[in-house]
PDB file of C-alpha atoms in Angstrom:
ATOM      1  CA  MET C   1       0.043  -0.448   0.367  1.00  0.00           C
ATOM      2  CA  LYS C   2       1.267   3.541  -0.366  1.00  0.00           C
ATOM      3  CA  LEU C   3       1.260   6.181   2.559  1.00  0.00           C
ATOM      4  CA  TYR C   4       2.291   9.445   1.822  1.00  0.00           C
ATOM      5  CA  ALA C   5       3.946  10.948   4.576  1.00  0.00           C
ATOM      6  CA  PHE C   6       3.999  14.789   5.270  1.00  0.00           C
ATOM      7  CA  PRO C   7       6.568  16.755   6.940  1.00  0.00           C
ATOM      8  CA  GLY C   8       6.324  19.444  10.516  1.00  0.00           C
ATOM      9  CA  LEU C   9       6.776  22.925  10.012  1.00  0.00           C
ATOM     10  CA  GLY C  10      10.022  23.812   9.448  1.00  0.00           C
ATOM     11  CA  THR C  11      11.095  20.804   7.474  1.00  0.00           C
ATOM     12  CA  ASP C  12      11.467  18.197   4.502  1.00  0.00           C
ATOM     13  CA  HIS C  13      11.162  14.158   3.610  1.00  0.00           C
ATOM     14  CA  ARG C  14      14.864  13.770   5.216  1.00  0.00           C
ATOM     15  CA  VAL C  15      12.586  14.330   8.521  1.00  0.00           C
ATOM     16  CA  PHE C  16      11.023  10.570   7.356  1.00  0.00           C
ATOM     17  CA  THR C  17      14.789   9.347   7.051  1.00  0.00           C
ATOM     18  CA  LEU C  18      14.331   6.323   9.540  1.00  0.00           C
ATOM     19  CA  GLN C  19      10.434   5.378   7.887  1.00  0.00           C
ATOM     20  CA  ALA C  20      12.744   4.187   5.244  1.00  0.00           C
ATOM     21  CA  SER C  21      12.740   0.855   6.730  1.00  0.00           C
ATOM     22  CA  LEU C  22       8.916   0.733   6.432  1.00  0.00           C
ATOM     23  CA  ASP C  23       7.431  -2.069   5.122  1.00  0.00           C
ATOM     24  CA  CYS C  24       4.885   0.192   2.540  1.00  0.00           C
ATOM     25  CA  ASP C  25       5.892   2.627  -0.416  1.00  0.00           C
ATOM     26  CA  LEU C  26       6.549   5.402   1.394  1.00  0.00           C
ATOM     27  CA  GLN C  27       5.910   8.424  -0.439  1.00  0.00           C
ATOM     28  CA  ILE C  28       6.778  12.012  -0.084  1.00  0.00           C
ATOM     29  CA  PRO C  29       4.966  14.648  -1.982  1.00  0.00           C
ATOM     30  CA  GLU C  30       6.490  18.079  -2.139  1.00  0.00           C
ATOM     31  CA  TRP C  31       4.323  20.507  -0.623  1.00  0.00           C
ATOM     32  CA  ILE C  32       2.527  22.938  -3.428  1.00  0.00           C
ATOM     33  CA  PRO C  33       3.140  26.499  -3.883  1.00  0.00           C
ATOM     34  CA  PRO C  34       0.541  28.545  -1.169  1.00  0.00           C
ATOM     35  CA  GLN C  35      -2.027  31.535  -2.651  1.00  0.00           C
ATOM     36  CA  LYS C  36      -2.322  34.513  -1.287  1.00  0.00           C
ATOM     37  CA  ASN C  37      -4.236  33.985   2.295  1.00  0.00           C
ATOM     38  CA  GLU C  38      -5.419  30.741   1.287  1.00  0.00           C
ATOM     39  CA  THR C  39      -6.737  28.269   4.152  1.00  0.00           C
ATOM     40  CA  MET C  40      -4.866  25.107   5.530  1.00  0.00           C
ATOM     41  CA  TYR C  41      -8.205  23.037   3.742  1.00  0.00           C
ATOM     42  CA  GLU C  42      -8.419  25.726   0.904  1.00  0.00           C
ATOM     43  CA  TYR C  43      -4.656  25.024   0.022  1.00  0.00           C
ATOM     44  CA  ALA C  44      -5.700  20.732   1.153  1.00  0.00           C
ATOM     45  CA  GLY C  45      -8.254  21.508  -1.900  1.00  0.00           C
ATOM     46  CA  ARG C  46      -5.209  21.598  -4.084  1.00  0.00           C
ATOM     47  CA  LEU C  47      -2.416  19.322  -2.384  1.00  0.00           C
ATOM     48  CA  ALA C  48      -5.772  16.207  -3.260  1.00  0.00           C
ATOM     49  CA  LYS C  49      -5.030  16.627  -6.584  1.00  0.00           C
ATOM     50  CA  THR C  50      -1.558  15.227  -6.394  1.00  0.00           C
ATOM     51  CA  ILE C  51      -2.388  11.836  -5.137  1.00  0.00           C
ATOM     52  CA  ASP C  52      -2.797   9.515  -6.836  1.00  0.00           C
ATOM     53  CA  THR C  53      -6.103   7.367  -5.660  1.00  0.00           C
ATOM     54  CA  SER C  54      -6.900   4.989  -7.898  1.00  0.00           C
ATOM     55  CA  GLN C  55      -5.046   2.818  -5.502  1.00  0.00           C
ATOM     56  CA  PRO C  56      -5.944   2.313  -1.696  1.00  0.00           C
ATOM     57  CA  PHE C  57      -3.229   4.401   0.469  1.00  0.00           C
ATOM     58  CA  SER C  58      -3.109   5.271   3.521  1.00  0.00           C
ATOM     59  CA  ILE C  59      -1.713   9.552   4.686  1.00  0.00           C
ATOM     60  CA  MET C  60       0.565   9.942   7.538  1.00  0.00           C
ATOM     61  CA  GLY C  61       1.951  13.192   8.550  1.00  0.00           C
ATOM     62  CA  VAL C  62       4.366  15.080  11.603  1.00  0.00           C
ATOM     63  CA  SER C  63       2.863  18.435  13.211  1.00  0.00           C
ATOM     64  CA  LEU C  64       1.834  20.046  10.982  1.00  0.00           C
ATOM     65  CA  GLY C  65       1.439  17.757   8.348  1.00  0.00           C
ATOM     66  CA  GLY C  66      -0.826  15.418  10.910  1.00  0.00           C
ATOM     67  CA  MET C  67      -2.821  18.726  10.486  1.00  0.00           C
ATOM     68  CA  MET C  68      -2.925  19.270   6.591  1.00  0.00           C
ATOM     69  CA  CYS C  69      -3.833  15.008   6.327  1.00  0.00           C
ATOM     70  CA  MET C  70      -6.610  16.199   8.425  1.00  0.00           C
ATOM     71  CA  GLU C  71      -8.308  18.572   5.535  1.00  0.00           C
ATOM     72  CA  LEU C  72      -6.692  16.004   3.211  1.00  0.00           C
ATOM     73  CA  ALA C  73      -8.834  13.279   4.138  1.00  0.00           C
ATOM     74  CA  LYS C  74     -11.827  15.587   3.820  1.00  0.00           C
ATOM     75  CA  TYR C  75     -11.637  15.533  -0.498  1.00  0.00           C
ATOM     76  CA  ILE C  76      -9.963  12.541  -0.753  1.00  0.00           C
ATOM     77  CA  GLN C  77     -10.827   8.552   0.701  1.00  0.00           C
ATOM     78  CA  PRO C  78      -7.526   7.411   2.676  1.00  0.00           C
ATOM     79  CA  GLU C  79      -7.878   3.419   4.980  1.00  0.00           C
ATOM     80  CA  LYS C  80      -5.976   5.213   7.832  1.00  0.00           C
ATOM     81  CA  ILE C  81      -4.770   8.160   9.205  1.00  0.00           C
ATOM     82  CA  ILE C  82      -1.976   8.532  11.024  1.00  0.00           C
ATOM     83  CA  LEU C  83      -0.612  11.710  12.749  1.00  0.00           C
ATOM     84  CA  ILE C  84       2.744  11.438  14.891  1.00  0.00           C
ATOM     85  CA  SER C  85       2.797  14.094  17.296  1.00  0.00           C
ATOM     86  CA  SER C  86       0.412  16.393  15.609  1.00  0.00           C
ATOM     87  CA  CYS C  87      -3.566  17.755  16.600  1.00  0.00           C
ATOM     88  CA  LYS C  88      -6.944  16.267  15.145  1.00  0.00           C
ATOM     89  CA  THR C  89      -9.006  19.330  15.936  1.00  0.00           C
ATOM     90  CA  ARG C  90      -7.896  23.233  16.578  1.00  0.00           C
ATOM     91  CA  SER C  91      -9.536  22.593  19.930  1.00  0.00           C
ATOM     92  CA  GLU C  92      -6.348  20.316  20.772  1.00  0.00           C
ATOM     93  CA  LEU C  93      -3.702  23.070  20.031  1.00  0.00           C
ATOM     94  CA  PRO C  94      -1.691  25.255  22.924  1.00  0.00           C
ATOM     95  CA  LEU C  95      -3.330  28.109  24.325  1.00  0.00           C
ATOM     96  CA  HIS C  96      -1.377  30.510  22.416  1.00  0.00           C
ATOM     97  CA  ILE C  97      -1.716  29.930  19.628  1.00  0.00           C
ATOM     98  CA  PRO C  98      -4.768  30.554  17.873  1.00  0.00           C
ATOM     99  CA  MET C  99      -3.520  33.990  20.084  1.00  0.00           C
ATOM    100  CA  ILE C 100      -0.619  34.616  17.663  1.00  0.00           C
ATOM    101  CA  LYS C 101      -3.593  35.186  15.047  1.00  0.00           C
ATOM    102  CA  HIS C 102      -4.630  38.395  16.997  1.00  0.00           C
ATOM    103  CA  ILE C 103      -1.490  40.464  16.789  1.00  0.00           C
ATOM    104  CA  GLY C 104      -1.060  39.050  12.566  1.00  0.00           C
ATOM    105  CA  GLY C 105       0.167  35.722  12.864  1.00  0.00           C
ATOM    106  CA  ALA C 106       3.629  35.465  10.920  1.00  0.00           C
ATOM    107  CA  ASN C 107       2.495  37.648   8.584  1.00  0.00           C
ATOM    108  CA  LEU C 108       3.785  40.586   9.207  1.00  0.00           C
ATOM    109  CA  VAL C 109       7.442  38.697  10.497  1.00  0.00           C
ATOM    110  CA  PRO C 110      10.485  38.059   7.879  1.00  0.00           C
ATOM    111  CA  ILE C 111      11.126  35.161   6.478  1.00  0.00           C
ATOM    112  CA  PRO C 112      15.061  34.674   8.188  1.00  0.00           C
ATOM    113  CA  VAL C 113      13.397  35.953  11.472  1.00  0.00           C
ATOM    114  CA  ILE C 114      10.395  32.779  11.054  1.00  0.00           C
ATOM    115  CA  ARG C 115      13.633  30.894  10.404  1.00  0.00           C
ATOM    116  CA  LYS C 116      15.283  31.655  13.544  1.00  0.00           C
ATOM    117  CA  ALA C 117      13.001  31.201  15.677  1.00  0.00           C
ATOM    118  CA  ILE C 118      11.699  27.689  14.899  1.00  0.00           C
ATOM    119  CA  LYS C 119      14.793  26.947  15.495  1.00  0.00           C
ATOM    120  CA  LYS C 120      15.720  28.345  19.043  1.00  0.00           C
ATOM    121  CA  TYR C 121      12.121  26.711  19.312  1.00  0.00           C
ATOM    122  CA  SER C 122      13.102  23.721  17.960  1.00  0.00           C
ATOM    123  CA  SER C 123      16.195  23.791  20.201  1.00  0.00           C
ATOM    124  CA  LEU C 124      14.495  24.336  23.963  1.00  0.00           C
ATOM    125  CA  THR C 125      11.747  21.503  23.098  1.00  0.00           C
ATOM    126  CA  GLY C 126      13.125  18.531  21.952  1.00  0.00           C
ATOM    127  CA  ASP C 127      15.565  16.136  22.711  1.00  0.00           C
ATOM    128  CA  LEU C 128      17.303  15.862  19.636  1.00  0.00           C
ATOM    129  CA  PRO C 129      20.447  13.909  20.046  1.00  0.00           C
ATOM    130  CA  PRO C 130      23.670  16.117  18.008  1.00  0.00           C
ATOM    131  CA  GLU C 131      23.771  14.412  15.140  1.00  0.00           C
ATOM    132  CA  MET C 132      19.758  14.628  14.726  1.00  0.00           C
ATOM    133  CA  LYS C 133      20.089  18.216  15.548  1.00  0.00           C
ATOM    134  CA  THR C 134      22.489  19.079  12.276  1.00  0.00           C
ATOM    135  CA  ILE C 135      19.630  17.450   9.700  1.00  0.00           C
ATOM    136  CA  PHE C 136      17.434  19.663  11.917  1.00  0.00           C
ATOM    137  CA  ASP C 137      18.487  23.172  11.985  1.00  0.00           C
ATOM    138  CA  GLU C 138      19.441  22.211   8.393  1.00  0.00           C
ATOM    139  CA  MET C 139      16.177  21.762   7.155  1.00  0.00           C
ATOM    140  CA  ILE C 140      14.680  24.782   8.673  1.00  0.00           C
ATOM    141  CA  MET C 141      17.722  27.004   7.063  1.00  0.00           C
ATOM    142  CA  THR C 142      16.907  25.659   3.147  1.00  0.00           C
ATOM    143  CA  VAL C 143      12.897  24.551   3.580  1.00  0.00           C
ATOM    144  CA  ASP C 144      11.011  27.336   1.389  1.00  0.00           C
ATOM    145  CA  GLY C 145      10.860  30.114   3.369  1.00  0.00           C
ATOM    146  CA  LEU C 146       7.057  31.299   1.493  1.00  0.00           C
ATOM    147  CA  PHE C 147       5.604  27.471   2.411  1.00  0.00           C
ATOM    148  CA  LEU C 148       7.756  28.130   5.697  1.00  0.00           C
ATOM    149  CA  LYS C 149       5.639  31.751   6.247  1.00  0.00           C
ATOM    150  CA  TRP C 150       2.166  30.862   4.669  1.00  0.00           C
ATOM    151  CA  ALA C 151       2.089  28.199   7.288  1.00  0.00           C
ATOM    152  CA  ALA C 152       3.396  29.087  10.255  1.00  0.00           C
ATOM    153  CA  THR C 153       0.110  31.720   9.543  1.00  0.00           C
ATOM    154  CA  ALA C 154      -2.266  28.687   8.543  1.00  0.00           C
ATOM    155  CA  VAL C 155      -1.555  26.953  11.349  1.00  0.00           C
ATOM    156  CA  THR C 156      -2.749  29.521  13.609  1.00  0.00           C
ATOM    157  CA  ARG C 157      -5.952  30.028  11.879  1.00  0.00           C
ATOM    158  CA  TRP C 158      -6.809  26.422  11.532  1.00  0.00           C
ATOM    159  CA  GLN C 159     -10.394  25.952  12.390  1.00  0.00           C
ATOM    160  CA  ASN C 160     -10.645  22.067  11.634  1.00  0.00           C
ATOM    161  CA  GLU C 161     -13.120  19.975  14.355  1.00  0.00           C
ATOM    162  CA  THR C 162     -13.973  16.486  12.603  1.00  0.00           C
ATOM    163  CA  ILE C 163     -12.299  13.826  13.806  1.00  0.00           C
ATOM    164  CA  HIS C 164     -12.503  11.067  11.530  1.00  0.00           C
ATOM    165  CA  GLU C 165     -13.101   7.714  12.125  1.00  0.00           C
ATOM    166  CA  ASN C 166      -9.648   5.969  10.892  1.00  0.00           C
ATOM    167  CA  VAL C 167      -7.274   8.413  12.463  1.00  0.00           C
ATOM    168  CA  LEU C 168      -4.933   7.089  14.515  1.00  0.00           C
ATOM    169  CA  HIS C 169      -3.380   9.320  16.372  1.00  0.00           C
ATOM    170  CA  ILE C 170      -0.220   8.504  17.741  1.00  0.00           C
ATOM    171  CA  HIS C 171       1.757  11.250  20.721  1.00  0.00           C
ATOM    172  CA  GLY C 172       4.743  11.573  23.397  1.00  0.00           C
ATOM    173  CA  THR C 173       3.817  12.646  26.485  1.00  0.00           C
ATOM    174  CA  ARG C 174       6.933  14.943  27.076  1.00  0.00           C
ATOM    175  CA  ASP C 175       5.991  16.876  23.747  1.00  0.00           C
ATOM    176  CA  LYS C 176       6.385  20.824  24.484  1.00  0.00           C
ATOM    177  CA  VAL C 177       5.420  21.520  21.224  1.00  0.00           C
ATOM    178  CA  LEU C 178       2.072  20.361  20.965  1.00  0.00           C
ATOM    179  CA  PRO C 179       1.994  19.073  24.797  1.00  0.00           C
ATOM    180  CA  TYR C 180       0.298  16.183  25.672  1.00  0.00           C
ATOM    181  CA  LYS C 181      -2.433  17.064  27.633  1.00  0.00           C
ATOM    182  CA  TYR C 182      -4.168  18.881  25.645  1.00  0.00           C
ATOM    183  CA  VAL C 183      -4.553  16.430  22.643  1.00  0.00           C
ATOM    184  CA  LYS C 184      -6.806  12.763  22.933  1.00  0.00           C
ATOM    185  CA  ALA C 185      -4.251  10.869  21.630  1.00  0.00           C
ATOM    186  CA  ASP C 186      -5.030   6.834  20.603  1.00  0.00           C
ATOM    187  CA  VAL C 187      -1.547   5.665  21.951  1.00  0.00           C
ATOM    188  CA  ALA C 188       1.271   7.108  24.214  1.00  0.00           C
ATOM    189  CA  ILE C 189       5.042   7.093  23.569  1.00  0.00           C
ATOM    190  CA  ILE C 190       6.033   7.428  27.198  1.00  0.00           C
ATOM    191  CA  GLY C 191       8.663   9.959  27.385  1.00  0.00           C
ATOM    192  CA  GLY C 192       7.996  10.694  23.432  1.00  0.00           C
ATOM    193  CA  SER C 193       9.008  14.148  22.392  1.00  0.00           C
ATOM    194  CA  HIS C 194       7.897  16.254  19.785  1.00  0.00           C
ATOM    195  CA  TYR C 195      10.589  14.704  17.528  1.00  0.00           C
ATOM    196  CA  MET C 196       9.979  11.437  18.026  1.00  0.00           C
ATOM    197  CA  VAL C 197       9.454  10.125  14.503  1.00  0.00           C
ATOM    198  CA  GLY C 198      13.776   9.998  15.048  1.00  0.00           C
ATOM    199  CA  THR C 199      14.195   9.782  18.438  1.00  0.00           C
ATOM    200  CA  ARG C 200      11.905   6.706  19.101  1.00  0.00           C
ATOM    201  CA  ALA C 201      11.376   5.096  15.350  1.00  0.00           C
ATOM    202  CA  ASP C 202      11.846   2.141  16.622  1.00  0.00           C
ATOM    203  CA  GLU C 203       8.120   2.424  18.455  1.00  0.00           C
ATOM    204  CA  VAL C 204       7.064   4.230  15.894  1.00  0.00           C
ATOM    205  CA  ASN C 205       7.429   2.462  13.239  1.00  0.00           C
ATOM    206  CA  GLU C 206       6.017  -0.303  14.148  1.00  0.00           C
ATOM    207  CA  LEU C 207       2.654   1.360  15.444  1.00  0.00           C
ATOM    208  CA  ILE C 208       2.689   2.298  11.666  1.00  0.00           C
ATOM    209  CA  GLU C 209       3.323  -0.157  10.287  1.00  0.00           C
ATOM    210  CA  ARG C 210       0.639  -2.347  12.557  1.00  0.00           C
ATOM    211  CA  THR C 211      -2.775   0.244  11.450  1.00  0.00           C
ATOM    212  CA  LEU C 212      -1.273  -0.387   7.714  1.00  0.00           C
ATOM    213  CA  GLU C 213      -2.217  -4.002   8.051  1.00  0.00           C
ATOM    214  CA  ASN C 214      -5.403  -3.564   8.932  1.00  0.00           C
ATOM    215  CA  SER C 215      -6.015  -1.386   6.459  1.00  0.00           C
TER     216      SER C 215
END
């Protein structure tokens, strides 16, 4: 089965390096250029057209990518939706994130400042070993700036309250970016951080494969 995987804010296909061993056809689509003032729901409608739905498939996302999966599922019918270190609905976001939109979101912030802010925030809230932190910092500094700025704003304006029946939500209990206390996860990874797709890859991959086998 094909599994389409979507990375989080400030990252790219490299965030799924340790998922290359999964027993599936892992596909990591490129983000398409966003349009001005486009919502995540509207963006997902265009992104959905890039996915081959002629055969059974599932979708998976980390952080922002998981939120995008929730919007994609309004346009396409995946067998499974796997969220890792993410949120299913607006109400699962930390309280400070939706509030950012009232002071202009990321629209008023230069792209270099957004990059540095994400890099600093990630350093304070992650548990990455040195070799992974180097890769993560490289991703933040090389990911498309216009998409980064749009996505940072889109998250603050995200309105989804629809929960699909075929969702598996995996979340770490020590996630400091999207704290565990705000979400209703299906599976808790004890001690897992926001970047457990890398730091706890064996456990996460086992859960992914078990879910796909039950499709």
